[in-house]
């Protein structure tokens, strides 16, 4: 009987393996095809549209793989820019902290996050308000940050439940405030990779419920971080596993992208695991990668059109 069962199970096992392989190949193929569509769509963007967008193909790495001092084992995640202090903030998950950085990647301040479990996302709101997402606790915490803050207790923040109780370690990693549309953007890492919005004026309150956004054009293996450009209102969507940074317009349509592989956009080596992105009012893009690396991208000035020599009249 056991031999018979073994003979019956063998072809089914082979079929199962085949199906798994097909699904995996199709998944990766779809994402590569999707990125091919991004590239094709970029070719059809007019110059006026490029001028009104971030236009990522014009960026080059000017600081790359700079170690963040004393953050070797802390795994910095996400990044946000504070226009008032002209500094950056990231969060760490191994030892929950909010860390303030200079614009060239120097550690300025550490703030202990007491009662937080696995902070993954951070966003600067308005008037000194800040938001942090805790992936393990599935919460969004909003609080007032001052220059003198040295510790923050979760119990002292305004907390909101993000749902997805069964998401485990695949919850919300991306968060950004969109002042033009008065909303928070939230990104779920995977299973599924998706984006949501939640009405907010940038203070401690949220209005209504979290609303899903169209995410069928996010050809990414995961979603690591979000940021909103204060000049154009366009969004930056970062994927560590796909090594991709994507620009979406105010309607959520892809506009441009860059690859984070070595040899692309001035990168000497691939970014190992990009976990956070931020953009300032000048359009400079900042990025952090695990284990503790810091990057800066700036847009290269466009070369002027060559002058056309005048032909003398005969």
Short mmCIF file of C-alpha atoms in Angstrom, two decimals:
data_model
loop_
_atom_site.label_atom_id
_atom_site.label_comp_id
_atom_site.label_asym_id
_atom_site.label_seq_id
_atom_site.Cartn_x
_atom_site.Cartn_y
_atom_site.Cartn_z
CA UNK A 1 0.00 0.00 0.00
CA UNK A 2 2.80 2.43 0.92
CA UNK A 3 4.49 1.81 -2.45
CA UNK A 4 1.23 2.53 -4.23
CA UNK A 5 0.70 5.77 -2.31
CA UNK A 6 4.27 6.78 -3.03
CA UNK A 7 3.76 6.21 -6.78
CA UNK A 8 0.53 8.21 -6.70
CA UNK A 9 2.07 11.10 -4.74
CA UNK A 10 5.20 11.45 -6.88
CA UNK A 11 3.53 12.97 -9.98
CA UNK A 12 1.41 15.24 -7.82
CA UNK A 13 4.52 16.46 -6.02
CA UNK A 14 6.22 17.17 -9.34
CA UNK A 15 3.12 19.02 -10.52
CA UNK A 16 3.11 21.10 -7.33
CA UNK A 17 6.77 22.01 -7.78
CA UNK A 18 6.09 22.94 -11.41
CA UNK A 19 3.17 25.17 -10.45
CA UNK A 20 5.24 26.94 -7.77
CA UNK A 21 8.03 27.57 -10.27
CA UNK A 22 5.61 28.92 -12.87
CA UNK A 23 4.03 31.28 -10.35
CA UNK A 24 7.46 32.51 -9.22
CA UNK A 25 8.67 33.05 -12.79
CA UNK A 26 5.48 34.85 -13.75
CA UNK A 27 5.76 37.07 -10.68
CA UNK A 28 9.29 38.14 -11.49
CA UNK A 29 8.50 38.43 -15.22
CA UNK A 30 5.51 40.65 -14.52
CA UNK A 31 7.65 43.02 -12.47
CA UNK A 32 10.40 43.17 -15.11
CA UNK A 33 7.74 43.77 -17.76
CA UNK A 34 6.24 46.44 -15.52
CA UNK A 35 9.58 48.22 -15.21
CA UNK A 36 9.90 47.94 -18.98
CA UNK A 37 6.56 49.75 -19.21
CA UNK A 38 7.92 52.46 -16.90
CA UNK A 39 10.84 52.91 -19.27
CA UNK A 40 8.54 52.98 -22.31
CA UNK A 41 6.21 55.51 -20.68
CA UNK A 42 9.17 57.77 -19.87
CA UNK A 43 9.95 58.02 -23.57
CA UNK A 44 6.51 59.57 -24.13
CA UNK A 45 6.76 62.24 -21.43
CA UNK A 46 6.94 65.71 -22.96
CA UNK A 47 9.55 68.27 -21.96
CA UNK A 48 6.90 70.40 -20.27
CA UNK A 49 5.79 67.38 -18.22
CA UNK A 50 9.40 66.66 -17.28
CA UNK A 51 9.87 70.25 -16.16
CA UNK A 52 6.77 69.97 -13.94
CA UNK A 53 7.91 66.69 -12.34
CA UNK A 54 10.78 65.45 -10.18
CA UNK A 55 12.14 63.58 -13.24
CA UNK A 56 14.33 60.95 -11.62
CA UNK A 57 16.49 60.04 -14.68
CA UNK A 58 18.22 63.40 -14.24
CA UNK A 59 19.54 62.51 -10.77
CA UNK A 60 23.02 61.28 -9.87
CA UNK A 61 24.45 59.98 -6.58
CA UNK A 62 26.71 62.61 -4.96
CA UNK A 63 27.11 60.85 -1.58
CA UNK A 64 26.96 57.09 -1.54
CA UNK A 65 27.37 54.27 0.98
CA UNK A 66 28.41 56.66 3.76
CA UNK A 67 28.27 54.74 7.08
CA UNK A 68 25.94 56.22 9.68
CA UNK A 69 28.06 56.47 12.83
CA UNK A 70 27.15 54.06 15.63
CA UNK A 71 24.10 52.68 13.81
CA UNK A 72 25.80 49.49 12.62
CA UNK A 73 23.39 47.06 14.33
CA UNK A 74 20.31 49.27 14.59
CA UNK A 75 18.91 48.84 11.03
CA UNK A 76 17.67 52.36 10.18
CA UNK A 77 14.33 52.33 8.40
CA UNK A 78 12.53 55.10 6.52
CA UNK A 79 13.56 58.74 6.33
CA UNK A 80 11.79 62.10 6.51
CA UNK A 81 12.87 65.71 6.04
CA UNK A 82 12.05 68.49 8.51
CA UNK A 83 11.94 71.85 6.66
CA UNK A 84 12.00 73.79 9.93
CA UNK A 85 15.27 72.33 11.26
CA UNK A 86 16.72 71.43 7.83
CA UNK A 87 17.50 67.96 9.17
CA UNK A 88 16.45 64.38 8.52
CA UNK A 89 14.91 61.77 10.82
CA UNK A 90 15.04 57.97 10.63
CA UNK A 91 13.81 55.23 12.96
CA UNK A 92 15.59 52.08 14.10
CA UNK A 93 13.92 48.76 14.75
CA UNK A 94 16.43 46.65 16.68
CA UNK A 95 16.69 49.21 19.49
CA UNK A 96 13.64 51.45 18.91
CA UNK A 97 14.89 55.01 18.45
CA UNK A 98 14.13 58.14 16.48
CA UNK A 99 17.44 59.44 15.11
CA UNK A 100 18.05 62.96 13.79
CA UNK A 101 20.60 63.32 10.98
CA UNK A 102 22.27 66.23 9.24
CA UNK A 103 21.82 66.57 5.48
CA UNK A 104 25.22 64.96 4.95
CA UNK A 105 24.47 61.95 7.15
CA UNK A 106 25.90 62.88 10.54
CA UNK A 107 24.04 61.66 13.64
CA UNK A 108 22.82 64.68 15.64
CA UNK A 109 20.39 63.26 18.21
CA UNK A 110 18.90 59.97 19.41
CA UNK A 111 15.42 59.81 20.94
CA UNK A 112 14.45 56.61 22.77
CA UNK A 113 11.08 55.20 21.66
CA UNK A 114 9.63 53.58 24.79
CA UNK A 115 6.75 51.17 24.31
CA UNK A 116 7.33 50.85 20.57
CA UNK A 117 8.01 47.38 19.20
CA UNK A 118 9.17 47.67 15.58
CA UNK A 119 9.02 51.26 14.23
CA UNK A 120 9.34 51.15 10.45
CA UNK A 121 7.94 54.41 9.08
CA UNK A 122 8.38 58.08 10.00
CA UNK A 123 6.90 61.26 8.52
CA UNK A 124 7.18 64.95 9.36
CA UNK A 125 3.79 66.64 9.45
CA UNK A 126 3.04 70.32 10.15
CA UNK A 127 3.84 72.60 13.09
CA UNK A 128 6.31 70.18 14.68
CA UNK A 129 4.00 67.15 14.51
CA UNK A 130 5.44 63.80 13.48
CA UNK A 131 4.04 60.34 12.76
CA UNK A 132 5.58 56.89 13.28
CA UNK A 133 4.23 53.54 12.13
CA UNK A 134 4.92 50.46 14.25
CA UNK A 135 4.77 47.41 11.97
CA UNK A 136 4.50 44.79 14.71
CA UNK A 137 1.90 46.67 16.77
CA UNK A 138 0.07 47.77 13.56
CA UNK A 139 -0.27 51.32 14.87
CA UNK A 140 0.19 54.87 13.66
CA UNK A 141 1.38 57.27 16.39
CA UNK A 142 1.22 61.07 16.07
CA UNK A 143 3.02 63.36 18.51
CA UNK A 144 4.63 66.77 18.91
CA UNK A 145 8.40 66.82 18.47
CA UNK A 146 10.48 69.57 20.05
CA UNK A 147 14.21 70.32 19.77
CA UNK A 148 14.55 69.21 23.41
CA UNK A 149 12.81 65.82 23.10
CA UNK A 150 15.08 63.02 24.34
CA UNK A 151 12.53 60.23 24.78
CA UNK A 152 9.05 59.43 23.56
CA UNK A 153 6.55 57.05 25.14
CA UNK A 154 3.99 55.35 22.91
CA UNK A 155 1.37 55.80 25.64
CA UNK A 156 1.79 59.59 25.36
CA UNK A 157 1.07 59.69 21.60
CA UNK A 158 -2.20 59.77 19.69
CA UNK A 159 -2.47 56.19 18.35
CA UNK A 160 -4.52 54.84 15.45
CA UNK A 161 -5.10 51.20 14.51
CA UNK A 162 -3.90 50.34 10.99
CA UNK A 163 -5.71 47.00 10.82
CA UNK A 164 -4.43 43.98 8.86
CA UNK A 165 -4.12 41.91 12.04
CA UNK A 166 -2.67 38.92 10.16
CA UNK A 167 0.00 40.91 8.26
CA UNK A 168 2.83 39.92 10.63
CA UNK A 169 6.11 41.35 9.35
CA UNK A 170 4.50 42.46 6.09
CA UNK A 171 2.66 45.50 7.40
CA UNK A 172 2.99 49.25 6.94
CA UNK A 173 6.50 50.52 6.25
CA UNK A 174 5.89 53.63 4.14
CA UNK A 175 4.34 56.87 5.39
CA UNK A 176 4.43 60.44 4.06
CA UNK A 177 2.39 63.59 4.53
CA UNK A 178 0.91 65.21 1.42
CA UNK A 179 0.14 68.84 2.39
CA UNK A 180 -1.31 69.78 -0.99
CA UNK A 181 -4.00 67.09 -0.77
CA UNK A 182 -4.23 67.17 3.04
CA UNK A 183 -3.64 63.47 3.53
CA UNK A 184 -1.23 60.90 4.87
CA UNK A 185 0.04 58.37 2.35
CA UNK A 186 0.64 54.88 3.76
CA UNK A 187 2.39 51.96 2.09
CA UNK A 188 1.92 48.28 2.97
CA UNK A 189 5.14 46.35 2.41
CA UNK A 190 3.75 43.23 0.67
CA UNK A 191 1.12 40.50 0.62
CA UNK A 192 -0.22 42.65 -0.93
CA UNK A 193 1.98 45.62 -1.81
CA UNK A 194 -0.50 48.49 -1.63
CA UNK A 195 -0.95 52.20 -0.95
CA UNK A 196 -3.59 53.96 1.14
CA UNK A 197 -4.53 57.52 2.05
CA UNK A 198 -5.92 58.98 5.28
CA UNK A 199 -7.23 62.55 5.46
CA UNK A 200 -5.03 64.73 7.67
CA UNK A 201 -4.28 68.42 8.09
CA UNK A 202 -0.87 67.54 9.50
CA UNK A 203 -1.85 67.79 13.16
CA UNK A 204 -2.69 65.11 15.72
CA UNK A 205 -6.09 64.30 14.25
CA UNK A 206 -7.11 62.07 11.33
CA UNK A 207 -10.42 62.28 9.53
CA UNK A 208 -12.59 59.41 8.32
CA UNK A 209 -10.99 56.08 7.49
CA UNK A 210 -7.95 54.82 5.65
CA UNK A 211 -8.82 54.55 1.93
CA UNK A 212 -7.09 52.20 -0.53
CA UNK A 213 -5.43 53.80 -3.56
CA UNK A 214 -5.01 52.18 -6.99
CA UNK A 215 -1.85 50.09 -6.74
CA UNK A 216 -2.06 47.92 -9.86
CA UNK A 217 0.84 49.79 -11.48
CA UNK A 218 3.26 49.22 -8.61
CA UNK A 219 5.42 46.58 -10.25
CA UNK A 220 7.49 46.07 -7.11
CA UNK A 221 8.45 43.08 -4.99
CA UNK A 222 7.88 45.17 -1.87
CA UNK A 223 7.21 48.76 -0.79
CA UNK A 224 9.82 50.13 1.62
CA UNK A 225 9.15 53.86 1.92
CA UNK A 226 7.23 56.88 0.65
CA UNK A 227 7.95 60.59 0.35
CA UNK A 228 6.10 63.58 -1.17
CA UNK A 229 7.85 66.32 -3.13
CA UNK A 230 6.78 69.70 -1.67
CA UNK A 231 7.31 71.43 -5.04
CA UNK A 232 5.29 69.22 -7.39
CA UNK A 233 3.08 67.18 -5.03
CA UNK A 234 4.41 64.03 -6.70
CA UNK A 235 5.18 60.93 -4.63
CA UNK A 236 8.36 58.87 -4.39
CA UNK A 237 7.85 55.12 -3.86
CA UNK A 238 10.87 53.05 -2.82
CA UNK A 239 11.32 49.29 -3.14
CA UNK A 240 14.32 47.62 -1.49
CA UNK A 241 13.81 44.23 -3.10
CA UNK A 242 13.23 45.62 -6.59
CA UNK A 243 16.06 48.19 -6.17
CA UNK A 244 13.75 50.81 -7.63
CA UNK A 245 12.66 54.38 -6.91
CA UNK A 246 9.44 55.39 -8.68
CA UNK A 247 7.81 58.80 -9.15
CA UNK A 248 3.99 58.99 -9.18
CA UNK A 249 2.03 62.10 -10.12
CA UNK A 250 -0.76 63.54 -7.97
CA UNK A 251 -3.19 61.04 -9.53
CA UNK A 252 -0.97 58.04 -8.76
CA UNK A 253 0.25 57.56 -12.32
CA UNK A 254 3.93 56.58 -12.92
CA UNK A 255 6.03 59.41 -14.34
CA UNK A 256 9.69 58.37 -13.99
CA UNK A 257 11.98 55.94 -12.17
CA UNK A 258 15.60 55.08 -11.45
CA UNK A 259 17.27 51.76 -10.76
CA UNK A 260 19.36 51.41 -7.61
CA UNK A 261 21.78 48.90 -9.15
CA UNK A 262 25.48 49.69 -9.44
CA UNK A 263 26.41 51.55 -12.61
CA UNK A 264 23.07 53.37 -12.74
CA UNK A 265 22.64 57.09 -11.95
CA UNK A 266 26.21 57.46 -10.73
CA UNK A 267 26.11 54.55 -8.27
CA UNK A 268 29.43 52.71 -7.96
CA UNK A 269 27.74 49.72 -6.31
CA UNK A 270 24.15 48.58 -5.87
CA UNK A 271 22.34 49.92 -2.81
CA UNK A 272 22.10 46.81 -0.58
CA UNK A 273 18.63 47.34 0.90
CA UNK A 274 17.15 50.81 0.51
CA UNK A 275 14.70 51.33 3.37
CA UNK A 276 14.04 55.08 3.46
CA UNK A 277 13.72 58.07 1.11
CA UNK A 278 13.14 61.80 1.63
CA UNK A 279 13.15 64.87 -0.60
CA UNK A 280 13.68 68.51 0.42
CA UNK A 281 12.37 71.79 -1.00
CA UNK A 282 15.38 72.02 -3.31
CA UNK A 283 14.63 68.62 -4.85
CA UNK A 284 17.62 66.87 -3.26
CA UNK A 285 16.84 63.20 -2.55
CA UNK A 286 18.18 61.41 0.53
CA UNK A 287 18.18 57.67 1.13
CA UNK A 288 19.13 55.21 3.88
CA UNK A 289 19.91 51.55 3.40
CA UNK A 290 20.43 48.67 5.78
CA UNK A 291 22.69 47.98 7.51
CA UNK A 292 23.67 51.65 8.09
CA UNK A 293 24.37 53.42 4.80
CA UNK A 294 23.48 56.96 3.68
CA UNK A 295 23.02 58.30 0.13
CA UNK A 296 22.30 61.67 -1.49
CA UNK A 297 21.09 62.22 -5.07
CA UNK A 298 21.01 65.58 -6.82
CA UNK A 299 19.69 66.56 -10.19
CA UNK A 300 22.29 67.37 -12.79
CA UNK A 301 21.81 70.69 -14.63
CA UNK A 302 20.62 70.06 -18.15
CA UNK A 303 23.10 70.89 -20.89
CA UNK A 304 22.03 73.90 -22.93
CA UNK A 305 21.01 73.33 -26.51
CA UNK A 306 23.98 73.89 -28.87
CA UNK A 307 23.78 77.20 -30.63
CA UNK A 308 22.98 77.08 -34.31
CA UNK A 309 25.49 78.98 -36.41
CA UNK A 310 23.98 81.68 -38.60
CA UNK A 311 24.52 81.31 -42.30
CA UNK A 312 25.66 84.60 -43.76
CA UNK A 313 23.44 86.00 -46.46
CA UNK A 314 24.86 85.63 -49.92
#
